[in-house]
mmCIF file of C-alpha atoms in Angstrom:
data_model
loop_
_atom_site.group_PDB
_atom_site.id
_atom_site.type_symbol
_atom_site.label_atom_id
_atom_site.label_comp_id
_atom_site.label_asym_id
_atom_site.label_seq_id
_atom_site.Cartn_x
_atom_site.Cartn_y
_atom_site.Cartn_z
ATOM 1 C CA UNK A 151 -59.729 8.056 -4.706
ATOM 2 C CA UNK A 152 -57.064 5.682 -3.321
ATOM 3 C CA UNK A 153 -54.517 4.419 -5.815
ATOM 4 C CA UNK A 154 -55.109 0.852 -4.596
ATOM 5 C CA UNK A 155 -58.757 1.077 -5.565
ATOM 6 C CA UNK A 156 -58.025 2.341 -9.082
ATOM 7 C CA UNK A 157 -55.399 -0.343 -9.656
ATOM 8 C CA UNK A 158 -57.727 -3.030 -8.427
ATOM 9 C CA UNK A 159 -60.454 -1.975 -10.851
ATOM 10 C CA UNK A 160 -57.993 -1.957 -13.729
ATOM 11 C CA UNK A 161 -56.803 -5.398 -12.736
ATOM 12 C CA UNK A 162 -60.320 -6.819 -12.590
ATOM 13 C CA UNK A 163 -61.462 -5.321 -15.875
ATOM 14 C CA UNK A 164 -58.295 -5.745 -17.937
ATOM 15 C CA UNK A 165 -57.133 -9.113 -16.652
ATOM 16 C CA UNK A 166 -60.271 -11.092 -16.047
ATOM 17 C CA UNK A 167 -62.481 -9.270 -18.547
ATOM 18 C CA UNK A 168 -60.401 -7.557 -21.185
ATOM 19 C CA UNK A 169 -58.895 -10.789 -22.467
ATOM 20 C CA UNK A 170 -62.312 -11.910 -23.596
ATOM 21 C CA UNK A 171 -62.435 -8.911 -25.928
ATOM 22 C CA UNK A 172 -65.339 -7.134 -24.212
ATOM 23 C CA UNK A 173 -66.009 -5.198 -21.026
ATOM 24 C CA UNK A 174 -67.906 -7.687 -18.890
ATOM 25 C CA UNK A 175 -69.527 -5.427 -16.369
ATOM 26 C CA UNK A 176 -69.823 -6.578 -12.770
ATOM 27 C CA UNK A 177 -73.288 -5.099 -12.911
ATOM 28 C CA UNK A 178 -74.637 -5.966 -16.373
ATOM 29 C CA UNK A 179 -75.513 -9.338 -17.878
ATOM 30 C CA UNK A 180 -73.282 -10.888 -20.532
ATOM 31 C CA UNK A 181 -72.985 -14.043 -22.630
ATOM 32 C CA UNK A 182 -71.855 -16.675 -20.141
ATOM 33 C CA UNK A 183 -70.092 -18.574 -22.902
ATOM 34 C CA UNK A 184 -67.414 -15.878 -22.899
ATOM 35 C CA UNK A 185 -65.736 -17.110 -19.753
ATOM 36 C CA UNK A 186 -62.141 -17.006 -18.538
ATOM 37 C CA UNK A 187 -59.767 -19.908 -18.944
ATOM 38 C CA UNK A 188 -58.734 -22.213 -16.142
ATOM 39 C CA UNK A 189 -55.212 -20.806 -15.978
ATOM 40 C CA UNK A 190 -56.392 -17.208 -15.739
ATOM 41 C CA UNK A 191 -59.094 -18.207 -13.269
ATOM 42 C CA UNK A 192 -56.451 -19.787 -11.024
ATOM 43 C CA UNK A 193 -54.362 -16.626 -11.272
ATOM 44 C CA UNK A 194 -57.355 -14.468 -10.326
ATOM 45 C CA UNK A 195 -58.177 -16.726 -7.405
ATOM 46 C CA UNK A 196 -54.629 -16.284 -6.103
ATOM 47 C CA UNK A 197 -54.921 -12.511 -6.417
ATOM 48 C CA UNK A 198 -58.276 -12.613 -4.671
ATOM 49 C CA UNK A 199 -56.806 -14.539 -1.752
ATOM 50 C CA UNK A 200 -54.003 -11.982 -1.518
ATOM 51 C CA UNK A 201 -56.329 -8.964 -1.428
ATOM 52 C CA UNK A 202 -58.644 -10.722 1.033
ATOM 53 C CA UNK A 203 -55.799 -11.389 3.467
ATOM 54 C CA UNK A 204 -54.167 -8.005 2.867
ATOM 55 C CA UNK A 205 -57.337 -6.044 3.575
ATOM 56 C CA UNK A 206 -58.031 -7.987 6.736
ATOM 57 C CA UNK A 207 -54.425 -7.555 7.878
ATOM 58 C CA UNK A 208 -53.984 -3.882 6.995
ATOM 59 C CA UNK A 209 -57.461 -2.505 7.601
ATOM 60 C CA UNK A 210 -58.681 -4.870 10.298
ATOM 61 C CA UNK A 211 -61.890 -6.828 10.339
ATOM 62 C CA UNK A 212 -63.927 -3.987 11.869
ATOM 63 C CA UNK A 213 -62.435 -1.024 9.961
ATOM 64 C CA UNK A 214 -65.135 1.253 8.562
ATOM 65 C CA UNK A 215 -65.512 2.366 4.971
ATOM 66 C CA UNK A 216 -65.403 6.168 4.577
ATOM 67 C CA UNK A 217 -68.663 7.948 5.336
ATOM 68 C CA UNK A 218 -69.669 11.301 3.895
ATOM 69 C CA UNK A 219 -72.036 14.206 4.513
ATOM 70 C CA UNK A 220 -75.322 15.225 2.904
ATOM 71 C CA UNK A 221 -73.401 17.863 0.945
ATOM 72 C CA UNK A 222 -71.428 15.098 -0.781
ATOM 73 C CA UNK A 223 -74.583 13.650 -2.369
ATOM 74 C CA UNK A 224 -74.544 15.393 -5.743
ATOM 75 C CA UNK A 225 -76.692 13.098 -7.868
ATOM 76 C CA UNK A 226 -79.253 10.312 -7.499
ATOM 77 C CA UNK A 227 -77.830 6.864 -6.877
ATOM 78 C CA UNK A 228 -76.940 5.484 -10.266
ATOM 79 C CA UNK A 229 -78.795 2.227 -11.035
ATOM 80 C CA UNK A 230 -76.706 -0.737 -12.088
ATOM 81 C CA UNK A 231 -77.390 -4.099 -13.661
ATOM 82 C CA UNK A 232 -81.003 -5.179 -13.882
ATOM 83 C CA UNK A 233 -83.272 -2.260 -13.011
ATOM 84 C CA UNK A 234 -86.731 -3.821 -13.517
ATOM 85 C CA UNK A 235 -86.821 -7.596 -12.980
ATOM 86 C CA UNK A 236 -88.794 -9.370 -15.706
ATOM 87 C CA UNK A 237 -90.053 -12.090 -13.381
ATOM 88 C CA UNK A 238 -93.681 -12.910 -12.695
ATOM 89 C CA UNK A 239 -93.064 -13.454 -8.988
ATOM 90 C CA UNK A 240 -91.381 -10.083 -8.621
ATOM 91 C CA UNK A 241 -94.014 -8.306 -10.701
ATOM 92 C CA UNK A 242 -96.754 -9.756 -8.513
ATOM 93 C CA UNK A 243 -95.043 -8.593 -5.334
ATOM 94 C CA UNK A 244 -94.440 -5.135 -6.783
ATOM 95 C CA UNK A 245 -98.084 -4.805 -7.839
ATOM 96 C CA UNK A 246 -99.090 -5.203 -4.203
ATOM 97 C CA UNK A 247 -96.356 -2.838 -2.985
ATOM 98 C CA UNK A 248 -94.490 -5.835 -1.547
ATOM 99 C CA UNK A 249 -97.169 -6.480 1.079
ATOM 100 C CA UNK A 250 -96.785 -10.221 0.458
ATOM 101 C CA UNK A 251 -92.994 -10.169 0.284
ATOM 102 C CA UNK A 252 -91.057 -11.965 3.000
ATOM 103 C CA UNK A 253 -87.377 -12.227 3.817
ATOM 104 C CA UNK A 254 -86.685 -15.873 4.580
ATOM 105 C CA UNK A 255 -83.711 -16.705 6.800
ATOM 106 C CA UNK A 256 -82.845 -20.387 6.685
ATOM 107 C CA UNK A 257 -80.025 -22.898 6.517
ATOM 108 C CA UNK A 258 -77.684 -23.331 9.458
ATOM 109 C CA UNK A 259 -79.780 -21.430 11.987
ATOM 110 C CA UNK A 260 -81.632 -22.482 15.126
ATOM 111 C CA UNK A 261 -84.647 -20.283 14.449
ATOM 112 C CA UNK A 262 -85.617 -19.866 10.782
ATOM 113 C CA UNK A 263 -87.290 -16.521 10.117
ATOM 114 C CA UNK A 264 -89.880 -15.114 7.735
ATOM 115 C CA UNK A 265 -89.841 -11.325 8.072
ATOM 116 C CA UNK A 266 -92.073 -8.727 6.472
ATOM 117 C CA UNK A 267 -90.642 -5.421 5.343
ATOM 118 C CA UNK A 268 -92.502 -3.750 8.215
ATOM 119 C CA UNK A 269 -90.880 -6.077 10.732
ATOM 120 C CA UNK A 270 -87.456 -5.240 9.355
ATOM 121 C CA UNK A 271 -88.224 -1.522 9.455
ATOM 122 C CA UNK A 272 -89.335 -1.811 13.084
ATOM 123 C CA UNK A 273 -85.953 -3.222 14.097
ATOM 124 C CA UNK A 274 -83.106 -0.864 15.059
ATOM 125 C CA UNK A 275 -81.781 0.790 11.920
ATOM 126 C CA UNK A 276 -78.575 2.313 10.667
ATOM 127 C CA UNK A 277 -78.202 5.192 8.205
ATOM 128 C CA UNK A 278 -74.895 5.731 6.447
ATOM 129 C CA UNK A 279 -73.705 7.949 3.612
ATOM 130 C CA UNK A 280 -71.202 5.913 1.643
ATOM 131 C CA UNK A 281 -69.719 5.573 -1.817
ATOM 132 C CA UNK A 282 -70.835 2.799 -4.127
ATOM 133 C CA UNK A 283 -67.890 1.634 -6.235
ATOM 134 C CA UNK A 284 -68.740 -0.348 -9.360
ATOM 135 C CA UNK A 285 -66.251 -2.593 -11.124
ATOM 136 C CA UNK A 286 -67.164 -0.688 -14.307
ATOM 137 C CA UNK A 287 -65.162 2.215 -12.894
ATOM 138 C CA UNK A 288 -67.820 4.630 -11.658
ATOM 139 C CA UNK A 289 -68.665 5.691 -8.111
ATOM 140 C CA UNK A 290 -71.676 7.356 -6.518
ATOM 141 C CA UNK A 291 -72.295 8.677 -3.001
ATOM 142 C CA UNK A 292 -75.702 8.037 -1.453
ATOM 143 C CA UNK A 293 -77.457 7.703 1.893
ATOM 144 C CA UNK A 294 -78.615 4.202 2.778
ATOM 145 C CA UNK A 295 -80.940 3.178 5.597
ATOM 146 C CA UNK A 296 -81.554 -0.367 6.701
ATOM 147 C CA UNK A 297 -81.420 -3.078 9.328
ATOM 148 C CA UNK A 298 -77.960 -4.229 10.401
ATOM 149 C CA UNK A 299 -77.570 -7.775 9.107
ATOM 150 C CA UNK A 300 -76.035 -8.788 12.432
ATOM 151 C CA UNK A 301 -79.358 -8.167 14.190
ATOM 152 C CA UNK A 302 -81.165 -10.535 11.829
ATOM 153 C CA UNK A 303 -78.473 -13.162 12.291
ATOM 154 C CA UNK A 304 -78.711 -12.860 16.067
ATOM 155 C CA UNK A 305 -82.469 -13.294 15.912
ATOM 156 C CA UNK A 306 -82.083 -16.427 13.786
ATOM 157 C CA UNK A 307 -79.322 -17.810 16.076
ATOM 158 C CA UNK A 308 -76.584 -18.905 13.683
ATOM 159 C CA UNK A 309 -75.236 -22.416 14.216
ATOM 160 C CA UNK A 310 -71.497 -22.791 14.966
ATOM 161 C CA UNK A 311 -70.737 -24.624 11.716
ATOM 162 C CA UNK A 312 -72.008 -21.782 9.528
ATOM 163 C CA UNK A 313 -69.263 -19.895 7.684
ATOM 164 C CA UNK A 314 -71.010 -17.855 4.992
ATOM 165 C CA UNK A 315 -74.169 -15.891 4.346
ATOM 166 C CA UNK A 316 -75.715 -16.623 0.958
ATOM 167 C CA UNK A 317 -78.094 -14.077 -0.579
ATOM 168 C CA UNK A 318 -80.807 -15.292 -2.962
ATOM 169 C CA UNK A 319 -82.462 -12.744 -5.262
ATOM 170 C CA UNK A 320 -85.610 -12.409 -7.334
ATOM 171 C CA UNK A 321 -84.003 -11.060 -10.500
ATOM 172 C CA UNK A 322 -83.217 -13.431 -13.338
ATOM 173 C CA UNK A 323 -79.727 -12.598 -14.539
ATOM 174 C CA UNK A 324 -79.522 -15.196 -17.283
ATOM 175 C CA UNK A 325 -82.035 -17.242 -19.286
ATOM 176 C CA UNK A 326 -81.249 -20.488 -21.049
ATOM 177 C CA UNK A 327 -82.895 -23.676 -22.251
ATOM 178 C CA UNK A 328 -81.685 -25.420 -19.098
ATOM 179 C CA UNK A 329 -83.457 -22.909 -16.861
ATOM 180 C CA UNK A 330 -83.329 -19.376 -15.541
ATOM 181 C CA UNK A 331 -80.442 -18.343 -13.323
ATOM 182 C CA UNK A 332 -81.244 -16.004 -10.465
ATOM 183 C CA UNK A 333 -78.655 -13.647 -9.039
ATOM 184 C CA UNK A 334 -76.971 -14.823 -5.849
ATOM 185 C CA UNK A 335 -73.915 -13.972 -3.799
ATOM 186 C CA UNK A 336 -72.066 -14.747 -0.580
ATOM 187 C CA UNK A 337 -70.014 -13.047 2.103
ATOM 188 C CA UNK A 338 -68.364 -14.520 5.167
ATOM 189 C CA UNK A 339 -69.662 -14.035 8.691
ATOM 190 C CA UNK A 340 -67.013 -11.436 9.495
ATOM 191 C CA UNK A 341 -68.301 -9.103 6.790
ATOM 192 C CA UNK A 342 -71.893 -10.095 7.564
ATOM 193 C CA UNK A 343 -71.480 -8.833 11.120
ATOM 194 C CA UNK A 344 -69.578 -5.689 10.127
ATOM 195 C CA UNK A 345 -71.392 -2.612 11.535
ATOM 196 C CA UNK A 346 -71.849 -1.117 8.050
ATOM 197 C CA UNK A 347 -73.352 -4.258 6.528
ATOM 198 C CA UNK A 348 -77.064 -3.543 6.338
ATOM 199 C CA UNK A 349 -80.198 -4.791 4.633
ATOM 200 C CA UNK A 350 -81.187 -1.519 2.986
ATOM 201 C CA UNK A 351 -84.808 -0.522 2.441
ATOM 202 C CA UNK A 352 -84.214 3.244 2.187
ATOM 203 C CA UNK A 353 -82.205 5.398 -0.210
ATOM 204 C CA UNK A 354 -81.575 9.139 0.211
ATOM 205 C CA UNK A 355 -84.398 9.505 2.708
ATOM 206 C CA UNK A 356 -87.023 7.693 0.604
ATOM 207 C CA UNK A 357 -88.122 4.078 0.141
ATOM 208 C CA UNK A 358 -85.673 2.060 -1.925
ATOM 209 C CA UNK A 359 -86.677 2.393 -5.618
ATOM 210 C CA UNK A 360 -87.175 -0.599 -7.885
ATOM 211 C CA UNK A 361 -84.200 0.352 -10.044
ATOM 212 C CA UNK A 362 -81.943 0.238 -6.989
ATOM 213 C CA UNK A 363 -83.173 -3.090 -5.640
ATOM 214 C CA UNK A 364 -86.562 -2.745 -3.895
ATOM 215 C CA UNK A 365 -87.794 -4.017 -1.598
ATOM 216 C CA UNK A 366 -84.428 -4.934 -0.056
ATOM 217 C CA UNK A 367 -80.781 -4.971 -1.027
ATOM 218 C CA UNK A 368 -77.523 -5.669 0.734
ATOM 219 C CA UNK A 369 -74.919 -3.027 1.511
ATOM 220 C CA UNK A 370 -71.392 -4.293 2.206
ATOM 221 C CA UNK A 371 -69.529 -1.023 2.155
ATOM 222 C CA UNK A 372 -65.950 -2.288 1.965
ATOM 223 C CA UNK A 373 -66.604 -4.268 -1.204
ATOM 224 C CA UNK A 374 -67.392 -3.625 -4.862
ATOM 225 C CA UNK A 375 -70.958 -3.241 -6.080
ATOM 226 C CA UNK A 376 -71.407 -6.772 -7.394
ATOM 227 C CA UNK A 377 -71.057 -8.001 -3.792
ATOM 228 C CA UNK A 378 -74.259 -6.152 -2.821
ATOM 229 C CA UNK A 379 -77.193 -8.164 -4.221
ATOM 230 C CA UNK A 380 -80.528 -6.499 -4.989
ATOM 231 C CA UNK A 381 -84.127 -7.787 -4.971
ATOM 232 C CA UNK A 382 -83.354 -9.935 -1.953
ATOM 233 C CA UNK A 383 -85.845 -12.561 -0.775
ATOM 234 C CA UNK A 384 -83.821 -15.185 1.096
ATOM 235 C CA UNK A 385 -80.756 -15.371 3.302
ATOM 236 C CA UNK A 386 -79.222 -18.793 3.784
ATOM 237 C CA UNK A 387 -76.511 -19.658 6.302
ATOM 238 C CA UNK A 388 -74.131 -22.234 4.846
ATOM 239 C CA UNK A 389 -70.825 -23.911 5.650
ATOM 240 C CA UNK A 390 -69.681 -23.744 2.011
ATOM 241 C CA UNK A 391 -70.889 -23.048 -1.515
ATOM 242 C CA UNK A 392 -69.064 -25.597 -3.679
ATOM 243 C CA UNK A 393 -72.324 -27.234 -4.733
ATOM 244 C CA UNK A 394 -74.217 -24.019 -5.573
ATOM 245 C CA UNK A 395 -74.132 -22.574 -9.089
ATOM 246 C CA UNK A 396 -70.585 -22.758 -10.393
ATOM 247 C CA UNK A 397 -69.258 -23.363 -6.896
ATOM 248 C CA UNK A 398 -67.486 -20.005 -6.513
ATOM 249 C CA UNK A 399 -69.891 -18.179 -4.250
ATOM 250 C CA UNK A 400 -71.823 -15.872 -6.572
ATOM 251 C CA UNK A 401 -73.134 -15.308 -10.077
ATOM 252 C CA UNK A 402 -70.280 -13.063 -11.187
ATOM 253 C CA UNK A 403 -67.737 -15.102 -9.270
ATOM 254 C CA UNK A 404 -68.902 -18.147 -11.260
ATOM 255 C CA UNK A 405 -68.066 -16.123 -14.371
ATOM 256 C CA UNK A 406 -64.540 -15.037 -13.454
ATOM 257 C CA UNK A 407 -64.780 -12.304 -10.824
ATOM 258 C CA UNK A 408 -62.981 -12.787 -7.553
ATOM 259 C CA UNK A 409 -65.023 -13.823 -4.545
ATOM 260 C CA UNK A 410 -63.942 -11.137 -2.088
ATOM 261 C CA UNK A 411 -64.222 -7.999 -4.241
ATOM 262 C CA UNK A 412 -62.715 -5.780 -1.552
ATOM 263 C CA UNK A 413 -61.810 -2.106 -1.971
#
């Protein structure tokens, strides 16, 4: 495993998380009141900007994450975070085997979409055997099959002012008196159009299981696991995310993780 990757994990967990006195997993829910301070947050944002620019400069915008062989798959894909959403909407969709589920594509697009799982599966697909790297420190190799996100974006015709893809999910990551918070995340259009960025509906030759994000999850293979939302139901093209959630582009980013999460 590259030294850079190990050091980055240690930095994320010890700097942004360890100071709070607990291991705040990038995959598991935690008490949102245990946040990071403004000074540390600013420091992390500077480090994030550095790794974002360094990866783009050194690896290139189209560089591929390592891919493996069937022989490298030695265990089932380890579930992470929420593994069975406790949401009535999700439970209703699951009960009908997601026949009523739709992937909505909206925002800064010329042609908003509402796609069934069958429609996605009938589009050209990509299968890749890659390593999932979690900020907790574990990794797991698995085979993912799905629709390249770029094909969906092309079908929706992205408007020129769009800069980011925002993923909206069905799983409630946090409950409070002020309302439930659903998981969400963002990537830029460069990573969205990367050849290995797919909307995965298959895992290790079988339909994507609930514990791994059924009916659809995102795979962004050059980034850490928290950048790959599960239980996806809507994609929104936006020109910024300052007015969404905590304004930092994702649930975990709002709670102290860096936005890019590259490896």
